[in-house]
PDB file of C-alpha atoms and ligand atoms in Angstrom:
ATOM      1  CA  MET A   1      29.200 -20.988 -32.114  1.00  0.00           C
ATOM      2  CA  ARG A   2      31.728 -21.114 -35.505  1.00  0.00           C
ATOM      3  CA  LYS A   3      34.975 -20.490 -34.188  1.00  0.00           C
ATOM      4  CA  LYS A   4      38.344 -22.087 -35.695  1.00  0.00           C
ATOM      5  CA  ILE A   5      39.736 -24.719 -34.362  1.00  0.00           C
ATOM      6  CA  ALA A   6      42.878 -26.869 -34.488  1.00  0.00           C
ATOM      7  CA  ALA A   7      42.687 -29.482 -32.700  1.00  0.00           C
ATOM      8  CA  GLY A   8      45.403 -32.066 -32.118  1.00  0.00           C
ATOM      9  CA  ASN A   9      44.536 -35.860 -32.184  1.00  0.00           C
ATOM     10  CA  TRP A  10      47.488 -37.780 -30.617  1.00  0.00           C
ATOM     11  CA  LYS A  11      45.955 -41.251 -30.750  1.00  0.00           C
ATOM     12  CA  MET A  12      47.962 -43.908 -28.891  1.00  0.00           C
ATOM     13  CA  ASN A  13      51.075 -42.401 -29.046  1.00  0.00           C
ATOM     14  CA  THR A  14      53.630 -40.661 -26.272  1.00  0.00           C
ATOM     15  CA  ASP A  15      53.617 -41.252 -22.742  1.00  0.00           C
ATOM     16  CA  LEU A  16      53.231 -39.356 -19.642  1.00  0.00           C
ATOM     17  CA  SER A  17      56.574 -37.479 -19.849  1.00  0.00           C
ATOM     18  CA  SER A  18      56.297 -36.916 -23.971  1.00  0.00           C
ATOM     19  CA  GLY A  19      53.092 -36.042 -23.096  1.00  0.00           C
ATOM     20  CA  ILE A  20      53.403 -33.082 -20.845  1.00  0.00           C
ATOM     21  CA  ASP A  21      56.242 -32.404 -23.311  1.00  0.00           C
ATOM     22  CA  LEU A  22      54.234 -31.685 -25.679  1.00  0.00           C
ATOM     23  CA  ALA A  23      51.231 -29.736 -24.144  1.00  0.00           C
ATOM     24  CA  THR A  24      53.316 -27.646 -22.597  1.00  0.00           C
ATOM     25  CA  ALA A  25      54.707 -26.327 -25.588  1.00  0.00           C
ATOM     26  CA  ILE A  26      51.479 -25.420 -27.281  1.00  0.00           C
ATOM     27  CA  ASN A  27      50.666 -24.076 -23.954  1.00  0.00           C
ATOM     28  CA  LYS A  28      53.144 -21.448 -24.480  1.00  0.00           C
ATOM     29  CA  LEU A  29      51.955 -20.838 -28.215  1.00  0.00           C
ATOM     30  CA  ASP A  30      50.870 -16.648 -28.040  1.00  0.00           C
ATOM     31  CA  ASP A  31      50.955 -15.882 -32.094  1.00  0.00           C
ATOM     32  CA  PHE A  32      48.649 -18.844 -33.382  1.00  0.00           C
ATOM     33  CA  THR A  33      45.099 -17.220 -35.271  1.00  0.00           C
ATOM     34  CA  ALA A  34      42.989 -19.876 -34.143  1.00  0.00           C
ATOM     35  CA  ASP A  35      40.574 -18.775 -31.954  1.00  0.00           C
ATOM     36  CA  PHE A  36      41.378 -22.030 -29.939  1.00  0.00           C
ATOM     37  CA  ILE A  37      43.019 -25.188 -29.816  1.00  0.00           C
ATOM     38  CA  ILE A  38      41.953 -28.204 -28.606  1.00  0.00           C
ATOM     39  CA  LEU A  39      44.527 -31.305 -27.283  1.00  0.00           C
ATOM     40  CA  CYS A  40      43.272 -34.876 -27.652  1.00  0.00           C
ATOM     41  CA  PRO A  41      45.711 -36.676 -25.664  1.00  0.00           C
ATOM     42  CA  PRO A  42      45.458 -40.430 -24.221  1.00  0.00           C
ATOM     43  CA  ALA A  43      42.717 -41.028 -21.483  1.00  0.00           C
ATOM     44  CA  THR A  44      45.790 -42.095 -18.904  1.00  0.00           C
ATOM     45  CA  HIS A  45      47.184 -37.930 -19.690  1.00  0.00           C
ATOM     46  CA  LEU A  46      44.057 -36.276 -19.774  1.00  0.00           C
ATOM     47  CA  GLN A  47      44.345 -34.778 -15.940  1.00  0.00           C
ATOM     48  CA  THR A  48      47.767 -33.993 -16.060  1.00  0.00           C
ATOM     49  CA  ILE A  49      47.223 -32.372 -19.298  1.00  0.00           C
ATOM     50  CA  ALA A  50      43.970 -30.725 -18.852  1.00  0.00           C
ATOM     51  CA  SER A  51      46.168 -29.332 -15.274  1.00  0.00           C
ATOM     52  CA  LEU A  52      48.264 -27.620 -16.643  1.00  0.00           C
ATOM     53  CA  THR A  53      46.650 -25.405 -19.287  1.00  0.00           C
ATOM     54  CA  SER A  54      43.568 -25.002 -17.490  1.00  0.00           C
ATOM     55  CA  ASN A  55      45.389 -21.367 -16.598  1.00  0.00           C
ATOM     56  CA  ASN A  56      45.169 -20.668 -20.835  1.00  0.00           C
ATOM     57  CA  ASP A  57      41.090 -20.265 -22.241  1.00  0.00           C
ATOM     58  CA  ARG A  58      41.899 -21.140 -25.198  1.00  0.00           C
ATOM     59  CA  LEU A  59      43.348 -24.033 -24.955  1.00  0.00           C
ATOM     60  CA  HIS A  60      41.075 -26.795 -24.208  1.00  0.00           C
ATOM     61  CA  ILE A  61      41.143 -30.656 -23.708  1.00  0.00           C
ATOM     62  CA  ALA A  62      39.061 -33.678 -25.076  1.00  0.00           C
ATOM     63  CA  ALA A  63      39.029 -37.290 -24.211  1.00  0.00           C
ATOM     64  CA  GLN A  64      39.366 -39.339 -27.274  1.00  0.00           C
ATOM     65  CA  ASN A  65      36.626 -42.001 -26.619  1.00  0.00           C
ATOM     66  CA  LEU A  66      34.256 -42.350 -23.956  1.00  0.00           C
ATOM     67  CA  ALA A  67      31.868 -45.169 -22.872  1.00  0.00           C
ATOM     68  CA  ALA A  68      27.922 -45.470 -24.515  1.00  0.00           C
ATOM     69  CA  THR A  69      27.009 -46.199 -20.461  1.00  0.00           C
ATOM     70  CA  GLU A  70      26.597 -44.062 -17.300  1.00  0.00           C
ATOM     71  CA  LYS A  71      28.822 -46.374 -14.953  1.00  0.00           C
ATOM     72  CA  GLY A  72      29.101 -50.240 -14.271  1.00  0.00           C
ATOM     73  CA  ALA A  73      30.810 -53.473 -15.081  1.00  0.00           C
ATOM     74  CA  TYR A  74      32.820 -52.573 -18.059  1.00  0.00           C
ATOM     75  CA  THR A  75      36.130 -53.351 -17.194  1.00  0.00           C
ATOM     76  CA  GLY A  76      38.444 -50.859 -18.922  1.00  0.00           C
ATOM     77  CA  GLU A  77      36.026 -48.645 -19.595  1.00  0.00           C
ATOM     78  CA  VAL A  78      36.902 -45.014 -19.399  1.00  0.00           C
ATOM     79  CA  SER A  79      32.653 -43.061 -18.374  1.00  0.00           C
ATOM     80  CA  ALA A  80      31.860 -39.908 -19.393  1.00  0.00           C
ATOM     81  CA  SER A  81      31.876 -38.151 -16.016  1.00  0.00           C
ATOM     82  CA  MET A  82      34.967 -39.612 -14.906  1.00  0.00           C
ATOM     83  CA  ILE A  83      36.387 -37.515 -18.723  1.00  0.00           C
ATOM     84  CA  LYS A  84      34.596 -34.097 -16.786  1.00  0.00           C
ATOM     85  CA  SER A  85      36.443 -34.812 -13.644  1.00  0.00           C
ATOM     86  CA  THR A  86      39.490 -34.588 -15.486  1.00  0.00           C
ATOM     87  CA  GLY A  87      39.374 -31.357 -16.412  1.00  0.00           C
ATOM     88  CA  ALA A  88      38.920 -32.291 -20.230  1.00  0.00           C
ATOM     89  CA  SER A  89      35.914 -30.426 -21.819  1.00  0.00           C
ATOM     90  CA  HIS A  90      35.769 -32.059 -25.230  1.00  0.00           C
ATOM     91  CA  VAL A  91      35.417 -35.702 -26.466  1.00  0.00           C
ATOM     92  CA  LEU A  92      36.041 -37.305 -29.867  1.00  0.00           C
ATOM     93  CA  VAL A  93      32.546 -39.609 -30.952  1.00  0.00           C
ATOM     94  CA  GLY A  94      32.635 -41.823 -34.554  1.00  0.00           C
ATOM     95  CA  HIS A  95      36.811 -42.048 -35.171  1.00  0.00           C
ATOM     96  CA  SER A  96      36.742 -43.450 -38.657  1.00  0.00           C
ATOM     97  CA  GLU A  97      39.218 -45.819 -36.190  1.00  0.00           C
ATOM     98  CA  ARG A  98      36.710 -46.089 -33.848  1.00  0.00           C
ATOM     99  CA  ARG A  99      34.225 -47.543 -36.275  1.00  0.00           C
ATOM    100  CA  ALA A 100      35.810 -49.392 -38.062  1.00  0.00           C
ATOM    101  CA  LEU A 101      38.302 -51.040 -35.904  1.00  0.00           C
ATOM    102  CA  PHE A 102      36.458 -51.372 -32.352  1.00  0.00           C
ATOM    103  CA  ASN A 103      32.729 -52.144 -34.030  1.00  0.00           C
ATOM    104  CA  GLU A 104      31.269 -49.116 -33.080  1.00  0.00           C
ATOM    105  CA  GLY A 105      27.904 -48.602 -34.974  1.00  0.00           C
ATOM    106  CA  GLU A 106      25.723 -45.365 -35.271  1.00  0.00           C
ATOM    107  CA  ASP A 107      23.523 -46.351 -32.129  1.00  0.00           C
ATOM    108  CA  VAL A 108      26.769 -46.964 -30.010  1.00  0.00           C
ATOM    109  CA  LEU A 109      27.930 -43.439 -31.081  1.00  0.00           C
ATOM    110  CA  LYS A 110      24.979 -41.548 -30.365  1.00  0.00           C
ATOM    111  CA  ALA A 111      24.104 -43.221 -26.486  1.00  0.00           C
ATOM    112  CA  LYS A 112      27.962 -41.753 -26.483  1.00  0.00           C
ATOM    113  CA  ILE A 113      26.500 -38.482 -27.560  1.00  0.00           C
ATOM    114  CA  THR A 114      23.868 -39.140 -24.975  1.00  0.00           C
ATOM    115  CA  GLN A 115      26.629 -40.183 -21.866  1.00  0.00           C
ATOM    116  CA  ALA A 116      28.865 -36.725 -23.159  1.00  0.00           C
ATOM    117  CA  PHE A 117      26.039 -34.376 -22.633  1.00  0.00           C
ATOM    118  CA  ASN A 118      24.495 -35.198 -19.587  1.00  0.00           C
ATOM    119  CA  GLN A 119      27.918 -34.854 -17.860  1.00  0.00           C
ATOM    120  CA  GLN A 120      28.376 -31.457 -20.345  1.00  0.00           C
ATOM    121  CA  LEU A 121      30.927 -32.516 -22.383  1.00  0.00           C
ATOM    122  CA  LYS A 122      31.171 -30.867 -25.956  1.00  0.00           C
ATOM    123  CA  VAL A 123      31.235 -33.727 -29.297  1.00  0.00           C
ATOM    124  CA  ILE A 124      33.437 -33.691 -31.439  1.00  0.00           C
ATOM    125  CA  PHE A 125      31.302 -35.636 -33.511  1.00  0.00           C
ATOM    126  CA  CYS A 126      33.728 -37.163 -36.995  1.00  0.00           C
ATOM    127  CA  LEU A 127      32.284 -39.011 -40.146  1.00  0.00           C
ATOM    128  CA  GLY A 128      33.738 -39.281 -43.713  1.00  0.00           C
ATOM    129  CA  GLU A 129      33.524 -41.828 -46.519  1.00  0.00           C
ATOM    130  CA  PRO A 130      35.776 -44.868 -47.505  1.00  0.00           C
ATOM    131  CA  LEU A 131      37.829 -44.648 -51.055  1.00  0.00           C
ATOM    132  CA  ASP A 132      35.365 -46.723 -52.521  1.00  0.00           C
ATOM    133  CA  ILE A 133      32.238 -45.340 -51.869  1.00  0.00           C
ATOM    134  CA  ARG A 134      34.661 -41.510 -52.669  1.00  0.00           C
ATOM    135  CA  GLU A 135      35.447 -42.953 -56.116  1.00  0.00           C
ATOM    136  CA  ALA A 136      31.787 -44.527 -56.580  1.00  0.00           C
ATOM    137  CA  GLY A 137      30.590 -40.648 -56.710  1.00  0.00           C
ATOM    138  CA  SER A 138      28.288 -41.363 -53.520  1.00  0.00           C
ATOM    139  CA  HIS A 139      30.714 -39.537 -50.935  1.00  0.00           C
ATOM    140  CA  GLU A 140      27.936 -37.254 -50.370  1.00  0.00           C
ATOM    141  CA  VAL A 141      24.978 -39.879 -50.373  1.00  0.00           C
ATOM    142  CA  TYR A 142      27.107 -41.100 -47.491  1.00  0.00           C
ATOM    143  CA  VAL A 143      27.908 -38.455 -45.075  1.00  0.00           C
ATOM    144  CA  GLN A 144      24.683 -37.753 -45.607  1.00  0.00           C
ATOM    145  CA  THR A 145      23.367 -40.822 -44.485  1.00  0.00           C
ATOM    146  CA  GLN A 146      26.000 -40.599 -41.460  1.00  0.00           C
ATOM    147  CA  LEU A 147      24.289 -37.042 -40.457  1.00  0.00           C
ATOM    148  CA  GLN A 148      21.178 -38.373 -40.295  1.00  0.00           C
ATOM    149  CA  ASN A 149      22.021 -41.484 -38.543  1.00  0.00           C
ATOM    150  CA  GLY A 150      24.631 -40.130 -35.843  1.00  0.00           C
ATOM    151  CA  LEU A 151      23.276 -36.849 -35.122  1.00  0.00           C
ATOM    152  CA  PHE A 152      20.606 -35.536 -36.554  1.00  0.00           C
ATOM    153  CA  HIS A 153      17.948 -36.945 -33.492  1.00  0.00           C
ATOM    154  CA  LEU A 154      19.604 -34.042 -31.747  1.00  0.00           C
ATOM    155  CA  THR A 155      17.848 -30.998 -30.804  1.00  0.00           C
ATOM    156  CA  GLU A 156      18.570 -27.826 -32.364  1.00  0.00           C
ATOM    157  CA  ASN A 157      20.500 -26.268 -28.886  1.00  0.00           C
ATOM    158  CA  ASP A 158      22.328 -29.447 -28.499  1.00  0.00           C
ATOM    159  CA  PHE A 159      23.800 -28.359 -31.369  1.00  0.00           C
ATOM    160  CA  ASP A 160      25.925 -26.030 -29.115  1.00  0.00           C
ATOM    161  CA  ASN A 161      27.386 -28.435 -27.849  1.00  0.00           C
ATOM    162  CA  ILE A 162      28.363 -30.064 -31.483  1.00  0.00           C
ATOM    163  CA  ILE A 163      31.383 -29.154 -33.349  1.00  0.00           C
ATOM    164  CA  ILE A 164      31.389 -32.091 -36.691  1.00  0.00           C
ATOM    165  CA  ALA A 165      34.802 -33.081 -38.300  1.00  0.00           C
ATOM    166  CA  TYR A 166      34.658 -34.780 -41.640  1.00  0.00           C
ATOM    167  CA  GLU A 167      38.016 -36.701 -42.141  1.00  0.00           C
ATOM    168  CA  PRO A 168      37.719 -38.994 -45.365  1.00  0.00           C
ATOM    169  CA  ILE A 169      39.287 -41.921 -43.982  1.00  0.00           C
ATOM    170  CA  TRP A 170      41.253 -42.051 -47.272  1.00  0.00           C
ATOM    171  CA  ALA A 171      43.337 -39.235 -46.199  1.00  0.00           C
ATOM    172  CA  ILE A 172      43.300 -39.957 -42.506  1.00  0.00           C
ATOM    173  CA  GLY A 173      47.241 -41.137 -42.141  1.00  0.00           C
ATOM    174  CA  THR A 174      47.823 -41.670 -45.567  1.00  0.00           C
ATOM    175  CA  GLY A 175      49.926 -38.630 -46.318  1.00  0.00           C
ATOM    176  CA  VAL A 176      47.113 -38.117 -49.181  1.00  0.00           C
ATOM    177  CA  THR A 177      44.917 -35.184 -48.622  1.00  0.00           C
ATOM    178  CA  ALA A 178      41.481 -33.758 -49.992  1.00  0.00           C
ATOM    179  CA  SER A 179      42.313 -31.107 -52.287  1.00  0.00           C
ATOM    180  CA  PRO A 180      40.821 -27.449 -50.346  1.00  0.00           C
ATOM    181  CA  GLU A 181      38.592 -27.928 -53.068  1.00  0.00           C
ATOM    182  CA  GLN A 182      37.007 -30.937 -52.385  1.00  0.00           C
ATOM    183  CA  ALA A 183      37.171 -30.420 -48.575  1.00  0.00           C
ATOM    184  CA  GLU A 184      35.316 -27.132 -49.456  1.00  0.00           C
ATOM    185  CA  SER A 185      32.614 -29.294 -51.146  1.00  0.00           C
ATOM    186  CA  MET A 186      32.290 -31.828 -48.932  1.00  0.00           C
ATOM    187  CA  HIS A 187      32.140 -28.689 -46.325  1.00  0.00           C
ATOM    188  CA  ALA A 188      29.213 -27.285 -48.065  1.00  0.00           C
ATOM    189  CA  PHE A 189      27.430 -30.148 -48.391  1.00  0.00           C
ATOM    190  CA  ILE A 190      27.101 -30.693 -44.578  1.00  0.00           C
ATOM    191  CA  ARG A 191      26.194 -27.087 -44.296  1.00  0.00           C
ATOM    192  CA  ASN A 192      24.016 -27.956 -46.969  1.00  0.00           C
ATOM    193  CA  CYS A 193      22.305 -30.693 -44.896  1.00  0.00           C
ATOM    194  CA  LEU A 194      22.754 -28.912 -41.419  1.00  0.00           C
ATOM    195  CA  LYS A 195      20.117 -25.914 -43.313  1.00  0.00           C
ATOM    196  CA  GLU A 196      17.852 -28.234 -44.481  1.00  0.00           C
ATOM    197  CA  HIS A 197      17.532 -30.045 -41.314  1.00  0.00           C
ATOM    198  CA  TYR A 198      17.088 -27.526 -39.031  1.00  0.00           C
ATOM    199  CA  ASN A 199      17.329 -24.131 -40.385  1.00  0.00           C
ATOM    200  CA  ALA A 200      20.472 -21.465 -41.774  1.00  0.00           C
ATOM    201  CA  GLU A 201      21.460 -19.987 -38.456  1.00  0.00           C
ATOM    202  CA  LEU A 202      22.308 -23.704 -36.830  1.00  0.00           C
ATOM    203  CA  ALA A 203      24.060 -24.143 -39.986  1.00  0.00           C
ATOM    204  CA  ALA A 204      25.903 -20.718 -40.409  1.00  0.00           C
ATOM    205  CA  THR A 205      26.990 -21.322 -36.818  1.00  0.00           C
ATOM    206  CA  THR A 206      28.305 -24.719 -36.528  1.00  0.00           C
ATOM    207  CA  SER A 207      31.738 -25.633 -36.853  1.00  0.00           C
ATOM    208  CA  ILE A 208      33.300 -28.228 -39.737  1.00  0.00           C
ATOM    209  CA  LEU A 209      36.420 -29.102 -39.058  1.00  0.00           C
ATOM    210  CA  TYR A 210      38.603 -31.005 -42.040  1.00  0.00           C
ATOM    211  CA  GLY A 211      40.437 -34.106 -40.677  1.00  0.00           C
ATOM    212  CA  GLY A 212      43.269 -35.849 -43.085  1.00  0.00           C
ATOM    213  CA  SER A 213      46.715 -35.197 -43.354  1.00  0.00           C
ATOM    214  CA  VAL A 214      46.752 -31.944 -42.259  1.00  0.00           C
ATOM    215  CA  GLN A 215      50.183 -30.407 -42.202  1.00  0.00           C
ATOM    216  CA  PRO A 216      52.025 -27.351 -42.221  1.00  0.00           C
ATOM    217  CA  GLY A 217      52.308 -26.870 -46.028  1.00  0.00           C
ATOM    218  CA  ASN A 218      48.349 -27.594 -46.663  1.00  0.00           C
ATOM    219  CA  ALA A 219      46.852 -26.194 -43.668  1.00  0.00           C
ATOM    220  CA  GLN A 220      46.601 -22.277 -44.907  1.00  0.00           C
ATOM    221  CA  ALA A 221      45.635 -23.307 -48.087  1.00  0.00           C
ATOM    222  CA  ILE A 222      42.542 -25.944 -46.743  1.00  0.00           C
ATOM    223  CA  PHE A 223      41.871 -23.204 -43.743  1.00  0.00           C
ATOM    224  CA  GLY A 224      41.318 -21.002 -45.906  1.00  0.00           C
ATOM    225  CA  GLN A 225      37.946 -22.098 -47.965  1.00  0.00           C
ATOM    226  CA  ALA A 226      34.774 -20.660 -46.854  1.00  0.00           C
ATOM    227  CA  ASN A 227      33.388 -23.300 -45.567  1.00  0.00           C
ATOM    228  CA  VAL A 228      36.195 -24.568 -43.399  1.00  0.00           C
ATOM    229  CA  ASP A 229      37.053 -24.002 -39.578  1.00  0.00           C
ATOM    230  CA  GLY A 230      40.018 -25.837 -39.159  1.00  0.00           C
ATOM    231  CA  GLY A 231      41.574 -28.818 -38.497  1.00  0.00           C
ATOM    232  CA  LEU A 232      41.474 -32.439 -36.576  1.00  0.00           C
ATOM    233  CA  VAL A 233      45.265 -32.834 -37.438  1.00  0.00           C
ATOM    234  CA  GLY A 234      46.646 -36.454 -36.424  1.00  0.00           C
ATOM    235  CA  GLY A 235      50.023 -37.522 -37.419  1.00  0.00           C
ATOM    236  CA  ALA A 236      51.380 -33.352 -37.475  1.00  0.00           C
ATOM    237  CA  SER A 237      50.266 -32.989 -33.939  1.00  0.00           C
ATOM    238  CA  LEU A 238      52.591 -35.067 -32.446  1.00  0.00           C
ATOM    239  CA  ASP A 239      55.517 -32.441 -33.323  1.00  0.00           C
ATOM    240  CA  ALA A 240      55.359 -29.025 -31.519  1.00  0.00           C
ATOM    241  CA  ASP A 241      56.978 -27.414 -34.111  1.00  0.00           C
ATOM    242  CA  SER A 242      54.443 -29.186 -36.718  1.00  0.00           C
ATOM    243  CA  PHE A 243      51.383 -28.548 -35.081  1.00  0.00           C
ATOM    244  CA  SER A 244      52.507 -24.832 -34.029  1.00  0.00           C
ATOM    245  CA  ALA A 245      52.183 -23.523 -37.457  1.00  0.00           C
ATOM    246  CA  ILE A 246      48.967 -25.259 -38.484  1.00  0.00           C
ATOM    247  CA  CYS A 247      47.834 -23.322 -35.397  1.00  0.00           C
ATOM    248  CA  ARG A 248      48.858 -19.877 -36.980  1.00  0.00           C
ATOM    249  CA  SER A 249      47.384 -21.071 -40.536  1.00  0.00           C
ATOM    250  CA  PHE A 250      43.971 -19.338 -39.844  1.00  0.00           C
ATOM    251  CA  SER A 251      44.043 -15.824 -41.844  1.00  0.00           C
TER     252      SER A 251
HETATM  253  C1  LIG B 301      42.806 -37.834 -37.256  1.00  0.00           C
HETATM  254  O1  LIG B 301      43.385 -38.817 -36.414  1.00  0.00           O
HETATM  255  O2  LIG B 301      41.721 -38.010 -37.539  1.00  0.00           O
HETATM  256  C2  LIG B 301      43.400 -37.561 -38.681  1.00  0.00           C
HETATM  257  C3  LIG B 301      43.227 -36.010 -39.390  1.00  0.00           C
HETATM  258  O3  LIG B 301      44.858 -37.977 -38.625  1.00  0.00           O
HETATM  259  P1  LIG B 301      46.135 -37.808 -39.981  1.00  0.00           P
HETATM  260  O4  LIG B 301      45.822 -36.162 -39.605  1.00  0.00           O
HETATM  261  O5  LIG B 301      47.597 -38.529 -39.270  1.00  0.00           O
HETATM  262  O6  LIG B 301      45.777 -38.269 -41.359  1.00  0.00           O
END
């Protein structure tokens, strides 16, 4: 069901102690206007943070990554069942940093979604174009291909457990934000792709988040767009005051 969501991706930041402080501060927020918040701490913090926020049904915990296989001799990997056992409910799949730095291609991403669904974890599926594609004007075709290759093998019912995050790579961690109009235009395009491949109801009920240098100063304008259901926030989610302000930026 389409919801207003503020998700904070901490990436490889915070030690356990500072992560607990940050999660504790966000857990105390009682005046936010998102329907719910998702925190994505490092894997080592999942159990502690899931347990300290377990009394809060408007705060969910996501892993930033999961293994593409169920179990076995994969030194260093963290499986879907391990994530599930921490109390986390969601997992990021397809973040541009995983795609680019760890060479995660579409087959791997699909296998990760399968693993997540096998453990009833909800998936936040990230996609978005690099700068040269945007400059060439091919961003819609690029994102449509990512949807086709990453998600369109799923059934209509599977989409109950999918959140899409549109994150133009040129806006991630750069301080350059897509304008509210650019975000709205791509979100409307994604929703239309969902309508054409599935149906109008699925398109209307899938949450589509924007990610890319969301800050307290621009969140309200971006989240105010008709097809933007919230944000996946990196840098600004590491500061409790900034992320709190972002969580209050929904009308
Ligand atoms: C991200 O990591 O998904 C992200 C959008 O980062 P930032 O907000 O720092 O651009």
